[in-house]
Amino acid sequence: MPICKIGKNRGCEFDLYYELHSSDIKKEQVDQVIKTNNNKEKVVLIFGFLTEGNLWYENLKEFTKYENFEYCTFDLRGVGKSGSPTTTYSSQSMAMDIIELMDFIEYKNAHIVGFSMGGMISLELAYLIPSRIKSLSLCVTHAGALAPLNGMIGIGKTIFIGDIKKKGTILANILYSKQYLETKSRLNPDRTNLDLFLDQFIIDNQPISSGGKPQPSLSALYGHIRTVNTHNVSKKRLLEIKKQLNTTPITIITGTIDDLVNPSGSHYLKSILSPIEFIEFSGSGHMVNFENYHEFNSAILRNFNRVVEPITIPSNNILQPKQA
């Protein structure tokens, strides 16, 4: 199992589980490949609050069609197969986790894609190691702000509800737009997106012996909550990021009815970091990578294209860029 020992020199040693994905690595091999030795463009995919790296799997189906890229996904500290250090959680400490991971798998530089809390971590990475970032994609994230009230109330409700299906329904309505949830799924046209979400949510919350996922400890839950609530990248630091990244391409992606991360946070990042590509999916909720699946994938690949030999993206997947 691919494990990187993290944090020894910071007094918080723990195991970080990761996977490498590419057109050369079969799905059944991802928990066996420790390192690679190739000339592919390296990409680090960073998901958010209490999420495991496997949440990228659906997008990786498209990303790995292009043979010149290798992707690293991982379980954040306190989640999934990764360990839970007892030291303070923060977006900066998680960024340092990723730097150690990049060193271990010998990623001298990489394209960084951060989603939600992963975008917060990505901003810290951009501040700490700007010379190692080839492109930066900041998805449904912010430089520091409280979550919208609707989302906070909804998350609070899930803590006190024991019925898994009811809890999943509340969570689904926080993560996705009503229109998306009511739409027939592209994966199974006979069922809605809400149906499929609830199916998986119920499986994930079963005992591990029945196929469920390991649930985070209370300390890890608190640590992730603390990370979100203490994250703050000041205007001064954002301007330093802009200066240091210089010609590094940046894409900022947001929805318009996000109950977890206010879209105004993306607009603020745009105002400081421009010129960038800014994409706003009208009517989309938080999970734009699923709600706007093809457009999201093509936007991420297009940002890679700005610094590497262009790859051909199917024309029906291309969302025309909007420079800001």
Tab-separated table of C-alpha atoms in Angstrom, residues 26-287:
chain	number	residue	atom	x	y	z
A	26	LYS	CA	-4.449	0.082	-14.246
A	27	LYS	CA	-7.134	0.778	-11.673
A	28	GLU	CA	-6.371	-2.418	-9.777
A	29	GLN	CA	-2.712	-1.360	-9.471
A	30	VAL	CA	-3.139	2.023	-7.790
A	31	ASP	CA	-2.708	0.623	-4.285
A	32	GLN	CA	0.574	-1.027	-5.308
A	33	VAL	CA	2.520	1.635	-7.228
A	34	ILE	CA	4.889	3.447	-4.844
A	35	LYS	CA	6.849	5.590	-7.291
A	36	THR	CA	7.265	5.949	-11.022
A	37	ASN	CA	10.149	6.929	-13.234
A	38	ASN	CA	8.758	8.678	-16.277
A	39	ASN	CA	8.732	12.005	-18.068
A	40	LYS	CA	5.024	12.643	-17.657
A	41	GLU	CA	3.665	15.953	-16.442
A	42	LYS	CA	2.920	15.583	-12.729
A	43	VAL	CA	-0.395	16.693	-11.208
A	44	VAL	CA	-1.404	16.813	-7.532
A	45	LEU	CA	-5.168	16.655	-6.953
A	46	ILE	CA	-6.268	17.977	-3.545
A	47	PHE	CA	-9.839	17.444	-2.341
A	48	GLY	CA	-11.401	19.035	0.694
A	49	PHE	CA	-13.108	18.688	4.051
A	50	LEU	CA	-13.102	15.094	5.369
A	51	THR	CA	-12.803	13.657	1.859
A	52	GLU	CA	-10.624	10.855	0.558
A	53	GLY	CA	-8.606	10.984	-2.634
A	54	ASN	CA	-10.927	8.499	-4.310
A	55	LEU	CA	-13.472	11.281	-4.770
A	56	TRP	CA	-11.381	12.210	-7.823
A	57	TYR	CA	-11.979	8.822	-9.475
A	58	GLU	CA	-14.817	9.934	-11.730
A	59	ASN	CA	-12.808	12.884	-13.076
A	60	LEU	CA	-9.733	10.675	-13.448
A	61	LYS	CA	-11.629	8.580	-15.981
A	62	GLU	CA	-11.285	11.555	-18.326
A	63	PHE	CA	-7.958	12.917	-17.095
A	64	THR	CA	-6.110	9.621	-17.611
A	65	LYS	CA	-7.182	9.372	-21.248
A	66	TYR	CA	-4.243	11.677	-21.980
A	67	GLU	CA	-1.033	9.686	-21.728
A	68	ASN	CA	1.374	12.527	-20.937
A	69	PHE	CA	0.056	13.165	-17.390
A	70	GLU	CA	0.438	11.411	-14.051
A	71	TYR	CA	-1.882	12.260	-11.159
A	72	CYS	CA	-1.329	11.934	-7.438
A	73	THR	CA	-4.374	11.665	-5.172
A	74	PHE	CA	-4.229	11.120	-1.422
A	75	ASP	CA	-6.265	10.975	1.767
A	76	LEU	CA	-5.782	14.123	3.801
A	77	ARG	CA	-4.518	13.739	7.365
A	78	GLY	CA	-7.249	12.329	9.588
A	79	VAL	CA	-9.209	10.807	6.696
A	80	GLY	CA	-9.521	7.379	5.096
A	81	LYS	CA	-6.323	5.332	5.120
A	82	SER	CA	-4.155	8.205	6.350
A	83	GLY	CA	-3.199	8.633	9.976
A	84	SER	CA	-4.441	11.278	12.414
A	85	PRO	CA	-1.672	13.351	13.968
A	86	THR	CA	-2.356	14.901	17.337
A	87	THR	CA	-0.801	18.257	16.454
A	88	THR	CA	-2.714	21.314	15.292
A	89	TYR	CA	-4.531	21.075	11.972
A	90	SER	CA	-4.372	24.029	9.558
A	91	SER	CA	-4.320	24.697	5.831
A	92	GLN	CA	-0.623	25.510	6.117
A	93	SER	CA	0.256	22.291	7.977
A	94	MET	CA	-1.636	20.298	5.335
A	95	ALA	CA	0.265	22.162	2.612
A	96	MET	CA	3.496	21.078	4.309
A	97	ASP	CA	2.171	17.496	4.284
A	98	ILE	CA	1.871	17.755	0.500
A	99	ILE	CA	5.356	19.196	0.093
A	100	GLU	CA	6.745	16.176	1.952
A	101	LEU	CA	4.636	13.875	-0.236
A	102	MET	CA	5.918	15.573	-3.408
A	103	ASP	CA	9.481	15.141	-2.193
A	104	PHE	CA	8.881	11.458	-1.420
A	105	ILE	CA	7.401	10.609	-4.835
A	106	GLU	CA	10.011	12.837	-6.507
A	107	TYR	CA	7.700	15.446	-7.993
A	108	LYS	CA	10.146	18.313	-8.534
A	109	ASN	CA	7.236	20.402	-9.749
A	110	ALA	CA	3.567	19.802	-10.450
A	111	HIS	CA	0.277	21.190	-11.634
A	112	ILE	CA	-1.851	21.826	-8.531
A	113	VAL	CA	-5.630	21.369	-8.527
A	114	GLY	CA	-7.344	22.269	-5.260
A	115	PHE	CA	-11.037	21.775	-4.569
A	116	SER	CA	-12.871	23.500	-1.681
A	117	MET	CA	-10.657	23.114	1.407
A	118	GLY	CA	-8.147	21.663	-1.044
A	119	GLY	CA	-8.110	25.072	-2.726
A	120	MET	CA	-7.298	26.686	0.619
A	121	ILE	CA	-4.391	24.274	0.996
A	122	SER	CA	-3.344	25.054	-2.593
A	123	LEU	CA	-3.103	28.760	-1.799
A	124	GLU	CA	-0.718	27.927	1.044
A	125	LEU	CA	1.299	25.735	-1.345
A	126	ALA	CA	1.489	28.613	-3.810
A	127	TYR	CA	2.863	30.805	-1.039
A	128	LEU	CA	5.349	28.217	0.265
A	129	ILE	CA	6.699	26.690	-2.982
A	130	PRO	CA	5.757	28.969	-5.914
A	131	SER	CA	8.736	27.792	-8.009
A	132	ARG	CA	7.447	24.189	-7.962
A	133	ILE	CA	3.960	25.002	-9.243
A	134	LYS	CA	3.476	24.672	-13.014
A	135	SER	CA	-0.186	25.659	-13.040
A	136	LEU	CA	-2.783	26.377	-10.355
A	137	SER	CA	-6.497	25.566	-10.393
A	138	LEU	CA	-8.553	26.941	-7.509
A	139	CYS	CA	-12.014	25.399	-7.408
A	140	VAL	CA	-14.909	26.568	-5.184
A	141	THR	CA	-12.584	28.015	-2.567
A	142	HIS	CA	-11.598	31.245	-0.826
A	143	ALA	CA	-8.777	33.056	0.947
A	144	GLY	CA	-10.595	33.045	4.298
A	145	ALA	CA	-14.287	33.367	5.181
A	146	LEU	CA	-17.106	31.723	7.115
A	147	ALA	CA	-19.333	29.212	5.326
A	148	PRO	CA	-22.790	30.439	4.227
A	149	LEU	CA	-25.424	30.186	6.977
A	150	ASN	CA	-27.529	27.603	5.090
A	151	GLY	CA	-24.583	25.264	4.858
A	152	MET	CA	-23.602	25.684	8.500
A	153	ILE	CA	-27.151	24.944	9.660
A	154	GLY	CA	-27.382	21.913	7.364
A	155	ILE	CA	-24.070	20.453	8.536
A	156	GLY	CA	-25.177	21.019	12.124
A	157	LYS	CA	-28.364	19.054	11.526
A	158	THR	CA	-26.477	16.037	10.188
A	159	ILE	CA	-24.578	15.698	13.469
A	160	PHE	CA	-27.786	15.001	15.400
A	161	ILE	CA	-29.643	12.832	12.873
A	162	GLY	CA	-29.188	9.092	13.223
A	163	ASP	CA	-31.114	8.009	10.115
A	164	ILE	CA	-28.462	7.580	7.400
A	165	LYS	CA	-30.816	8.269	4.487
A	166	LYS	CA	-32.148	11.468	6.063
A	167	LYS	CA	-28.612	12.583	6.849
A	168	GLY	CA	-27.525	11.859	3.284
A	169	THR	CA	-30.460	13.800	1.852
A	170	ILE	CA	-29.550	16.869	3.894
A	171	LEU	CA	-25.912	16.594	2.856
A	172	ALA	CA	-26.817	16.136	-0.812
A	173	ASN	CA	-28.858	19.334	-0.752
A	174	ILE	CA	-25.890	21.206	0.706
A	175	LEU	CA	-23.456	19.887	-1.897
A	176	TYR	CA	-25.564	19.987	-5.059
A	177	SER	CA	-28.180	22.154	-6.721
A	178	LYS	CA	-31.790	21.006	-6.603
A	179	GLN	CA	-31.906	20.819	-10.396
A	180	TYR	CA	-28.905	18.487	-10.511
A	181	LEU	CA	-30.270	16.189	-7.808
A	182	GLU	CA	-33.585	15.843	-9.641
A	183	THR	CA	-31.919	15.161	-13.011
A	184	LYS	CA	-31.466	11.623	-14.333
A	185	SER	CA	-27.872	10.507	-13.853
A	186	ARG	CA	-25.496	10.290	-16.818
A	187	LEU	CA	-24.126	7.128	-15.134
A	188	ASN	CA	-27.554	5.479	-14.809
A	189	PRO	CA	-30.307	7.210	-16.831
A	190	ASP	CA	-33.000	5.233	-14.992
A	191	ARG	CA	-32.224	6.934	-11.691
A	192	THR	CA	-31.674	10.480	-10.447
A	193	ASN	CA	-28.400	11.893	-9.196
A	194	LEU	CA	-29.919	12.019	-5.705
A	195	ASP	CA	-30.734	8.302	-5.880
A	196	LEU	CA	-27.148	7.405	-6.736
A	197	PHE	CA	-25.730	9.744	-4.106
A	198	LEU	CA	-27.880	8.171	-1.392
A	199	ASP	CA	-26.996	4.641	-2.522
A	200	GLN	CA	-23.279	5.377	-2.109
A	201	PHE	CA	-23.752	7.368	1.084
A	202	ILE	CA	-25.593	4.481	2.734
A	203	ILE	CA	-22.853	2.024	1.671
A	204	ASP	CA	-20.087	4.324	2.919
A	205	ASN	CA	-21.743	4.623	6.330
A	206	GLN	CA	-22.107	0.899	6.911
A	207	PRO	CA	-19.694	-0.904	9.254
A	208	ILE	CA	-16.307	-1.505	7.605
A	209	SER	CA	-16.987	-5.260	7.709
A	210	SER	CA	-20.012	-4.611	5.481
A	211	GLY	CA	-18.120	-2.491	2.982
A	212	GLY	CA	-18.339	0.885	4.713
A	213	LYS	CA	-15.563	3.471	4.890
A	214	PRO	CA	-13.500	4.172	8.004
A	215	GLN	CA	-15.011	7.173	9.741
A	216	PRO	CA	-12.804	10.023	10.987
A	217	SER	CA	-12.093	10.284	14.694
A	218	LEU	CA	-13.524	13.152	16.715
A	219	SER	CA	-10.069	14.747	16.852
A	220	ALA	CA	-9.772	14.579	13.055
A	221	LEU	CA	-13.284	16.020	12.654
A	222	TYR	CA	-12.357	18.877	14.955
A	223	GLY	CA	-9.061	19.313	13.107
A	224	HIS	CA	-10.761	19.697	9.724
A	225	ILE	CA	-13.334	22.099	11.169
A	226	ARG	CA	-10.488	24.097	12.657
A	227	THR	CA	-8.653	24.113	9.327
A	228	VAL	CA	-11.616	25.603	7.488
A	229	ASN	CA	-12.407	28.168	10.178
A	230	THR	CA	-8.842	29.395	10.731
A	231	HIS	CA	-7.759	29.513	7.081
A	232	ASN	CA	-6.690	33.003	6.113
A	233	VAL	CA	-4.503	34.203	3.282
A	234	SER	CA	-4.253	37.969	3.577
A	235	LYS	CA	-4.349	40.368	0.647
A	236	LYS	CA	-0.636	40.974	1.208
A	237	ARG	CA	0.114	37.271	0.882
A	238	LEU	CA	-2.168	36.933	-2.163
A	239	LEU	CA	-0.253	39.744	-3.855
A	240	GLU	CA	2.998	37.951	-3.011
A	241	ILE	CA	1.584	34.754	-4.548
A	242	LYS	CA	0.657	36.697	-7.677
A	243	LYS	CA	4.154	38.175	-7.855
A	244	GLN	CA	5.928	34.854	-7.311
A	245	LEU	CA	3.744	32.836	-9.685
A	246	ASN	CA	4.158	35.581	-12.285
A	247	THR	CA	3.427	33.804	-15.596
A	248	THR	CA	2.095	30.602	-13.996
A	249	PRO	CA	-1.416	30.010	-15.400
A	250	ILE	CA	-4.257	30.185	-12.877
A	251	THR	CA	-7.856	29.047	-13.291
A	252	ILE	CA	-10.555	29.896	-10.757
A	253	ILE	CA	-13.812	27.916	-10.892
A	254	THR	CA	-17.029	28.439	-8.935
A	255	GLY	CA	-20.762	27.801	-8.977
A	256	THR	CA	-23.414	30.377	-8.136
A	257	ILE	CA	-25.527	28.683	-5.434
A	258	ASP	CA	-22.844	27.143	-3.245
A	259	ASP	CA	-23.985	26.536	0.356
A	260	LEU	CA	-20.524	25.535	1.569
A	261	VAL	CA	-18.219	28.157	0.049
A	262	ASN	CA	-19.644	31.534	-0.871
A	263	PRO	CA	-18.929	32.229	-4.571
A	264	SER	CA	-17.887	35.735	-3.542
A	265	GLY	CA	-14.662	34.131	-2.324
A	266	SER	CA	-13.783	33.124	-5.887
A	267	HIS	CA	-14.640	36.605	-7.140
A	268	TYR	CA	-12.319	38.093	-4.524
A	269	LEU	CA	-9.472	35.785	-5.587
A	270	LYS	CA	-10.110	36.817	-9.179
A	271	SER	CA	-9.840	40.504	-8.251
A	272	ILE	CA	-6.404	39.977	-6.674
A	273	LEU	CA	-4.821	37.276	-8.843
A	274	SER	CA	-5.914	38.428	-12.323
A	275	PRO	CA	-5.102	37.949	-15.140
A	276	ILE	CA	-6.536	34.468	-14.773
A	277	GLU	CA	-9.224	32.341	-16.379
A	278	PHE	CA	-12.429	32.698	-14.374
A	279	ILE	CA	-15.265	30.219	-14.833
A	280	GLU	CA	-18.627	30.552	-13.129
A	281	PHE	CA	-21.145	27.763	-13.617
A	282	SER	CA	-24.543	29.395	-13.368
A	283	GLY	CA	-27.023	27.429	-11.244
A	284	SER	CA	-24.380	24.997	-9.981
A	285	GLY	CA	-23.855	24.019	-6.360
A	286	HIS	CA	-20.616	23.172	-4.584
A	287	MET	CA	-19.678	19.996	-6.473
